[in-house]
Tab-separated table of C-alpha atoms in Angstrom:
chain	number	residue	atom	x	y	z
C	30	MET	CA	191.123	-58.986	120.671
C	31	SER	CA	190.264	-55.471	119.468
C	32	HIS	CA	193.309	-55.168	117.183
C	33	GLU	CA	193.612	-58.714	115.822
C	34	ILE	CA	194.205	-59.555	112.208
C	35	THR	CA	190.870	-60.761	110.866
C	36	VAL	CA	190.402	-64.538	110.828
C	37	ARG	CA	187.415	-65.817	108.852
C	38	ALA	CA	185.035	-68.526	110.048
C	39	ASP	CA	186.924	-71.121	108.000
C	40	GLY	CA	190.202	-70.188	109.729
C	41	PHE	CA	191.636	-68.145	106.836
C	42	ALA	CA	193.693	-65.209	108.132
C	43	GLU	CA	193.222	-62.053	106.064
C	44	ALA	CA	196.904	-61.227	105.739
C	45	THR	CA	199.691	-61.827	103.261
C	46	TYR	CA	203.361	-60.770	103.280
C	47	ALA	CA	206.352	-60.783	100.987
C	48	ARG	CA	208.817	-62.735	103.091
C	49	THR	CA	208.608	-61.587	106.733
C	50	PRO	CA	208.685	-57.802	107.238
C	51	ALA	CA	209.954	-57.915	110.789
C	52	TRP	CA	209.613	-54.215	111.493
C	53	HIS	CA	205.847	-54.274	111.973
C	54	ARG	CA	205.950	-57.598	113.896
C	55	LEU	CA	202.617	-58.845	112.523
C	56	ALA	CA	203.669	-61.718	110.278
C	57	GLY	CA	203.568	-65.365	111.234
C	58	HIS	CA	201.427	-65.211	114.365
C	59	GLN	CA	198.188	-66.792	113.144
C	60	GLY	CA	199.064	-68.708	110.001
C	61	GLU	CA	198.993	-65.759	107.624
C	62	LEU	CA	200.317	-66.334	104.127
C	63	VAL	CA	204.025	-65.449	103.934
C	64	LEU	CA	205.291	-65.713	100.343
C	65	ASP	CA	208.962	-66.036	99.445
C	66	ARG	CA	208.660	-63.532	96.592
C	67	ASP	CA	207.398	-60.052	95.759
C	68	LEU	CA	203.629	-59.686	95.974
C	69	ILE	CA	201.292	-58.738	93.140
C	70	SER	CA	197.886	-57.093	93.465
C	71	ASP	CA	196.083	-60.449	93.099
C	72	ASP	CA	197.864	-61.671	96.266
C	73	ILE	CA	196.597	-58.612	98.145
C	74	ARG	CA	193.077	-58.929	96.746
C	75	LYS	CA	192.710	-62.513	97.990
C	76	VAL	CA	192.928	-61.445	101.633
C	77	MET	CA	190.618	-58.408	101.366
C	78	ASP	CA	188.193	-59.298	98.569
C	79	PHE	CA	185.153	-57.340	99.772
C	80	GLU	CA	183.715	-53.866	99.405
C	81	PRO	CA	182.425	-51.595	102.207
C	82	GLU	CA	178.720	-51.062	101.474
C	83	LYS	CA	176.371	-48.454	102.932
C	84	ARG	CA	172.963	-49.838	103.895
C	85	ALA	CA	169.951	-48.639	105.834
C	86	TYR	CA	170.390	-49.061	109.591
C	87	TYR	CA	167.585	-50.312	111.844
C	88	TRP	CA	167.155	-49.991	115.596
C	89	LYS	CA	164.985	-52.064	117.940
C	90	ASP	CA	162.523	-50.434	120.333
C	91	GLU	CA	161.463	-51.690	123.757
C	92	ASN	CA	158.748	-53.808	122.155
C	93	GLY	CA	161.195	-55.578	119.908
C	94	GLU	CA	160.057	-53.798	116.751
C	95	PHE	CA	162.616	-52.559	114.214
C	96	HIS	CA	162.651	-49.019	112.832
C	97	LYS	CA	164.721	-47.483	110.052
C	98	SER	CA	167.123	-44.885	111.415
C	99	ASP	CA	167.048	-41.370	109.966
C	100	MET	CA	170.215	-40.407	111.841
C	101	GLY	CA	172.684	-42.920	110.483
C	102	VAL	CA	173.414	-45.753	108.064
C	103	GLY	CA	175.417	-48.910	108.448
C	104	VAL	CA	178.618	-49.932	106.666
C	105	PHE	CA	178.781	-53.673	105.953
C	106	ARG	CA	181.154	-56.104	104.276
C	107	SER	CA	179.861	-57.165	100.876
C	108	ASP	CA	181.066	-60.760	101.299
C	109	ASN	CA	179.671	-61.804	104.693
C	110	ASP	CA	177.370	-58.894	105.704
C	111	ALA	CA	179.402	-58.221	108.847
C	112	GLU	CA	178.761	-54.750	110.271
C	113	LEU	CA	181.808	-52.486	110.170
C	114	GLY	CA	180.339	-49.306	111.632
C	115	VAL	CA	177.460	-46.838	111.860
C	116	VAL	CA	178.000	-43.533	110.054
C	117	SER	CA	176.137	-40.384	109.024
C	118	PRO	CA	174.010	-40.445	105.851
C	119	THR	CA	176.532	-38.124	104.148
C	120	TYR	CA	179.438	-40.512	104.778
C	121	GLN	CA	181.062	-41.848	101.617
C	122	THR	CA	182.913	-45.127	101.519
C	123	ILE	CA	186.460	-45.290	100.142
C	124	SER	CA	187.113	-48.706	98.634
C	125	HIS	CA	190.429	-50.382	99.376
C	126	LEU	CA	189.928	-52.353	96.137
C	127	SER	CA	188.443	-50.131	93.427
C	128	TRP	CA	190.396	-47.106	94.623
C	129	GLY	CA	193.186	-48.395	96.857
C	130	LEU	CA	194.624	-51.228	94.775
C	131	ASP	CA	194.102	-49.280	91.547
C	132	MET	CA	196.070	-46.361	92.956
C	133	PHE	CA	198.847	-48.614	94.256
C	134	ASP	CA	198.933	-50.511	90.953
C	135	SER	CA	199.411	-47.253	89.031
C	136	LEU	CA	202.387	-46.405	91.246
C	137	MET	CA	203.726	-49.932	90.734
C	138	MET	CA	203.529	-49.541	86.958
C	139	ASP	CA	205.384	-46.251	87.244
C	140	GLY	CA	208.172	-48.171	88.958
C	141	LEU	CA	207.747	-46.237	92.197
C	142	MET	CA	207.311	-49.191	94.545
C	143	LYS	CA	206.533	-52.895	95.097
C	144	TYR	CA	203.983	-54.576	97.377
C	145	GLU	CA	205.211	-55.710	100.781
C	146	ALA	CA	202.036	-56.698	102.687
C	147	GLY	CA	198.269	-56.554	102.829
C	148	PHE	CA	196.019	-57.335	105.784
C	149	THR	CA	192.772	-56.444	107.549
C	150	LEU	CA	192.244	-55.702	111.237
C	151	GLN	CA	189.189	-55.829	113.474
C	152	GLY	CA	187.020	-57.842	111.118
C	153	GLY	CA	187.749	-55.550	108.178
C	154	ARG	CA	187.141	-52.245	109.918
C	155	ASN	CA	190.734	-51.345	109.083
C	156	VAL	CA	192.481	-52.461	105.892
C	157	VAL	CA	196.202	-51.934	105.311
C	158	ILE	CA	198.228	-52.056	102.079
C	159	LEU	CA	201.986	-51.667	102.442
C	160	ALA	CA	204.557	-51.130	99.687
C	161	GLN	CA	208.323	-50.627	99.647
C	162	LEU	CA	209.812	-47.836	97.589
C	163	PRO	CA	213.080	-48.286	95.693
C	164	GLY	CA	216.403	-47.193	97.110
C	165	TYR	CA	217.321	-45.959	100.565
C	166	HIS	CA	218.125	-42.694	102.329
C	167	GLU	CA	221.350	-42.311	104.308
C	168	VAL	CA	221.080	-39.738	107.082
C	169	ALA	CA	224.636	-40.265	108.333
C	170	ASP	CA	227.398	-42.828	108.058
C	171	GLY	CA	225.893	-46.123	109.267
C	172	ASP	CA	222.352	-44.744	109.608
C	173	VAL	CA	220.078	-45.735	106.721
C	174	THR	CA	216.312	-45.417	106.278
C	175	VAL	CA	214.361	-47.686	103.891
C	176	PRO	CA	211.232	-45.984	102.475
C	177	TYR	CA	207.718	-47.465	102.530
C	178	LEU	CA	204.206	-46.263	101.760
C	179	MET	CA	201.327	-47.458	103.897
C	180	GLY	CA	197.695	-46.989	102.851
C	181	MET	CA	195.230	-47.353	105.745
C	182	PHE	CA	191.522	-47.657	104.923
C	183	ASN	CA	189.030	-47.332	107.786
C	184	HIS	CA	185.473	-48.498	107.135
C	185	SER	CA	183.968	-47.845	110.577
C	186	GLY	CA	183.750	-44.068	110.296
C	187	GLN	CA	186.426	-43.605	112.959
C	188	TYR	CA	189.279	-42.363	110.748
C	189	ALA	CA	189.849	-40.647	107.443
C	190	TRP	CA	191.764	-42.512	104.737
C	191	ARG	CA	195.454	-42.127	105.450
C	192	GLY	CA	198.533	-42.304	103.284
C	193	LEU	CA	201.593	-42.740	105.464
C	194	PRO	CA	205.076	-42.402	103.976
C	195	THR	CA	206.976	-44.488	106.500
C	196	GLY	CA	210.713	-44.900	106.807
C	197	ILE	CA	212.280	-47.851	108.579
C	198	ARG	CA	215.579	-47.114	110.289
C	199	THR	CA	217.488	-50.328	109.604
C	200	VAL	CA	219.707	-50.282	112.712
C	201	CYS	CA	216.742	-50.694	115.068
C	202	ALA	CA	213.535	-51.136	112.994
C	203	ASN	CA	212.135	-47.842	114.289
C	204	THR	CA	209.436	-46.326	112.102
C	205	VAL	CA	209.633	-42.656	111.188
C	206	ARG	CA	207.007	-40.508	109.522
C	207	MET	CA	207.377	-37.727	106.985
C	208	ALA	CA	204.767	-35.335	105.640
C	209	LEU	CA	203.167	-35.210	102.214
C	210	GLU	CA	201.077	-32.134	103.010
C	211	ALA	CA	203.356	-29.158	102.538
C	212	GLY	CA	203.913	-27.257	105.745
C	213	LYS	CA	201.423	-29.220	107.842
C	214	GLY	CA	203.726	-31.843	109.257
C	215	GLN	CA	201.033	-34.510	109.063
C	216	ILE	CA	200.243	-37.648	107.135
C	217	LEU	CA	198.035	-37.361	104.051
C	218	LYS	CA	194.327	-37.725	104.875
C	219	VAL	CA	191.105	-37.936	102.849
C	220	ARG	CA	187.852	-37.645	104.782
C	221	HIS	CA	184.758	-39.650	103.866
C	222	SER	CA	182.694	-36.642	102.749
C	223	GLY	CA	182.419	-34.113	99.918
C	224	ASP	CA	183.827	-34.738	96.452
C	225	ILE	CA	185.677	-38.020	97.010
C	226	GLU	CA	186.853	-38.330	93.388
C	227	PHE	CA	188.423	-34.872	93.471
C	228	LYS	CA	190.049	-35.545	96.828
C	229	MET	CA	191.423	-38.865	95.626
C	230	ASP	CA	192.876	-37.270	92.504
C	231	GLU	CA	194.689	-34.824	94.775
C	232	ALA	CA	195.882	-37.692	96.984
C	233	ARG	CA	197.156	-39.636	93.971
C	234	GLN	CA	199.120	-36.588	92.816
C	235	ALA	CA	200.618	-36.122	96.284
C	236	LEU	CA	201.626	-39.771	96.484
C	237	SER	CA	203.346	-39.526	93.105
C	238	GLU	CA	205.686	-37.002	94.740
C	239	ILE	CA	206.481	-39.271	97.652
C	240	ASP	CA	210.193	-39.484	96.900
C	241	ALA	CA	210.443	-35.724	97.459
C	242	ALA	CA	209.000	-36.195	100.954
C	243	PHE	CA	211.730	-38.696	101.836
C	244	THR	CA	214.401	-36.452	100.343
C	245	LYS	CA	213.167	-33.526	102.443
C	246	TYR	CA	213.076	-35.710	105.569
C	247	THR	CA	216.658	-36.816	104.982
C	248	ALA	CA	217.855	-33.233	104.479
C	249	VAL	CA	216.280	-32.086	107.752
C	250	ALA	CA	217.588	-35.169	109.586
C	251	ARG	CA	221.118	-34.416	108.410
C	252	GLU	CA	220.822	-30.930	109.892
C	253	MET	CA	219.635	-32.461	113.174
C	254	VAL	CA	222.725	-34.664	113.225
C	255	LYS	CA	224.904	-31.539	113.290
C	256	LYS	CA	223.211	-30.156	116.420
C	257	LYS	CA	224.197	-31.675	119.753
C	258	ILE	CA	222.010	-32.269	122.806
C	259	THR	CA	222.999	-30.783	126.156
C	260	ASN	CA	221.448	-31.056	129.593
C	261	ALA	CA	219.971	-27.615	128.977
C	262	THR	CA	218.147	-28.804	125.813
C	263	TRP	CA	217.314	-32.390	126.789
C	264	LYS	CA	215.077	-31.593	129.779
C	265	PRO	CA	212.845	-29.117	127.857
C	266	TYR	CA	212.479	-31.778	125.134
C	267	LEU	CA	211.267	-34.330	127.682
C	268	ASP	CA	209.011	-31.717	129.285
C	269	ALA	CA	207.390	-30.992	125.928
C	270	LEU	CA	206.766	-34.676	125.175
C	271	PHE	CA	206.309	-36.216	128.628
C	272	PRO	CA	205.318	-33.478	131.106
C	273	VAL	CA	205.483	-34.701	134.701
C	274	PRO	CA	202.078	-34.330	136.417
C	275	SER	CA	202.091	-31.787	139.227
C	276	VAL	CA	200.442	-32.352	142.594
C	277	THR	CA	198.321	-29.276	141.799
C	278	ASP	CA	196.850	-30.898	138.669
C	279	ARG	CA	193.161	-31.653	138.927
C	280	GLU	CA	193.562	-35.343	138.031
C	281	PHE	CA	196.907	-35.877	139.758
C	282	THR	CA	197.779	-39.304	141.114
C	283	GLN	CA	201.108	-40.532	142.375
C	284	ARG	CA	200.838	-43.473	140.013
C	285	LYS	CA	200.564	-41.183	136.964
C	286	GLN	CA	203.560	-39.177	138.111
C	287	ASN	CA	205.646	-42.300	138.687
C	288	THR	CA	204.665	-43.674	135.271
C	289	VAL	CA	205.735	-40.519	133.424
C	290	ARG	CA	209.009	-40.354	135.318
C	291	GLU	CA	209.780	-43.955	134.373
C	292	ILE	CA	209.007	-43.213	130.700
C	293	ARG	CA	211.418	-40.279	130.796
C	294	ARG	CA	214.090	-42.570	132.268
C	295	GLU	CA	213.481	-45.179	129.551
C	296	VAL	CA	213.742	-42.619	126.764
C	297	THR	CA	216.917	-41.212	128.325
C	298	ARG	CA	218.402	-44.713	128.469
C	299	ASN	CA	217.549	-45.122	124.792
C	300	LEU	CA	219.529	-41.962	124.054
C	301	VAL	CA	222.513	-42.647	126.289
C	302	ASP	CA	222.925	-46.425	126.277
C	303	ASP	CA	221.247	-47.962	123.246
C	304	PRO	CA	223.624	-48.903	120.394
C	305	ALA	CA	221.231	-47.499	117.781
C	306	GLN	CA	221.683	-44.004	119.203
C	307	ASN	CA	225.409	-44.493	119.763
C	308	ILE	CA	226.488	-44.791	116.154
C	309	PRO	CA	229.485	-42.413	116.095
C	310	SER	CA	228.048	-40.286	113.305
C	311	ILE	CA	224.860	-39.371	115.236
C	312	ARG	CA	225.738	-39.833	118.919
C	313	GLY	CA	224.442	-37.037	121.158
C	314	SER	CA	222.568	-35.245	118.359
C	315	GLN	CA	219.010	-33.979	117.998
C	316	TYR	CA	218.461	-36.792	115.512
C	317	ALA	CA	219.546	-39.353	118.115
C	318	ALA	CA	217.189	-37.714	120.621
C	319	TYR	CA	214.282	-38.046	118.195
C	320	ASN	CA	215.079	-41.714	117.595
C	321	ALA	CA	215.238	-42.366	121.339
C	322	VAL	CA	211.551	-41.415	121.394
C	323	THR	CA	210.551	-43.418	118.299
C	324	GLN	CA	212.329	-46.439	119.745
C	325	TRP	CA	210.300	-46.156	122.946
C	326	VAL	CA	207.047	-45.936	120.939
C	327	ASP	CA	207.847	-48.879	118.642
C	328	HIS	CA	209.455	-51.276	121.088
C	329	ARG	CA	207.748	-50.706	124.414
C	330	ASP	CA	205.838	-53.614	125.942
C	331	TYR	CA	202.230	-53.137	124.833
C	332	ARG	CA	199.361	-54.909	126.530
C	333	GLY	CA	197.850	-58.022	124.998
C	334	ALA	CA	196.794	-61.572	125.785
C	335	ASP	CA	199.598	-63.023	123.647
C	336	MET	CA	202.422	-61.987	121.333
C	337	ALA	CA	200.067	-61.561	118.374
C	338	ALA	CA	197.749	-59.234	120.273
C	339	LYS	CA	200.684	-57.206	121.590
C	340	ALA	CA	202.175	-56.841	118.105
C	341	GLU	CA	198.859	-55.769	116.629
C	342	THR	CA	198.266	-53.226	119.398
C	343	ALA	CA	201.776	-51.842	118.871
C	344	PHE	CA	201.172	-51.515	115.117
C	345	THR	CA	197.871	-49.668	115.559
C	346	VAL	CA	199.121	-47.307	118.275
C	347	ALA	CA	202.320	-46.474	116.389
C	348	ASN	CA	200.561	-45.816	113.073
C	349	LEU	CA	197.100	-44.529	113.971
C	350	GLY	CA	197.042	-43.618	117.621
C	351	THR	CA	198.907	-41.711	120.272
C	352	GLY	CA	202.247	-43.213	119.266
C	353	ASN	CA	202.033	-41.682	115.801
C	354	ASP	CA	201.063	-38.320	117.307
C	355	LEU	CA	204.000	-38.474	119.707
C	356	LYS	CA	206.474	-39.250	116.916
C	357	THR	CA	205.200	-36.287	114.912
C	358	LYS	CA	205.543	-33.994	117.914
C	359	ALA	CA	209.029	-35.325	118.693
C	360	TRP	CA	210.152	-34.712	115.097
C	361	ASN	CA	208.598	-31.256	114.791
C	362	TYR	CA	210.209	-30.060	118.025
C	363	TRP	CA	213.645	-30.138	116.359
C	364	ALA	CA	212.593	-29.895	112.699
C	365	ASN	CA	210.789	-26.585	113.114
C	366	GLU	CA	213.879	-25.156	114.756
C	367	THR	CA	216.086	-26.500	111.959
C	368	VAL	CA	213.894	-25.186	109.141
C	369	SER	CA	213.523	-21.737	110.718
C	370	SER	CA	217.262	-21.385	111.205
C	371	ASN	CA	218.077	-22.172	107.553
């Protein structure tokens, strides 16, 4: 499966967890190591003990002869020589070990967080390190968010390195995202080009201020709680996030229109009927509306051959793909209004 946790030839699954972090739904599907204690960096290293290495890339002509490519180079695992991607000659690798674990370890020593999980996806193309931060953030009475930091390392050339401050809303296990880049409303990214050391120093500094990002998120969320949704504001919100295809659209199909309408109904049910959005302190608010969307993203039925594949697809979409983009858009719709009015 395209999003599976990597399983080596000897059957070893490249994943380890402190207990079972149910919110990302990845633990326990393929015999990964679930430890009944806090993790240390050595536990993480065991499941991802390789470096991404750039090597010359060769292509085969119609006569079966190999030629060195001048247009690109390959990225390979140092332990088993598996190809992870083909990239431009200027591409620079970002090691999940020599940079990633060192950075996380420095934050651990500063008492900022503790390891929660480490795993690789798609044969090592994507590597994830997850840590829990101390404390919690209460948006309203009965609505608490637990803070995490997720580091996502892509070795295929498809994505920049990403630092994702991720909050888990305990009443429903929804994931929420807050920004580390001031004013940009996005996750922290470092591209694989230019002065990597300088960029990483900047990233490390930004991550050291992660608690401020959660504090800011909580402050904005509390303002959203004060503002109630009406029929006049709910429909424009859905239109902005899930516009219904018109028969005049170039690529219109009835199936697409029906699908979007059903999504809008599901999100509305999340707002009106789901217990997580009916906590008295937040019921009918902009914050509840936002969480109706995040709940749809995190808990919808994703495609997959089995439960493991579905969980892994859900994790990737929600944290790297269209699901993450939708959550950001859903948050900014209300947050921008809140910030501008203060």
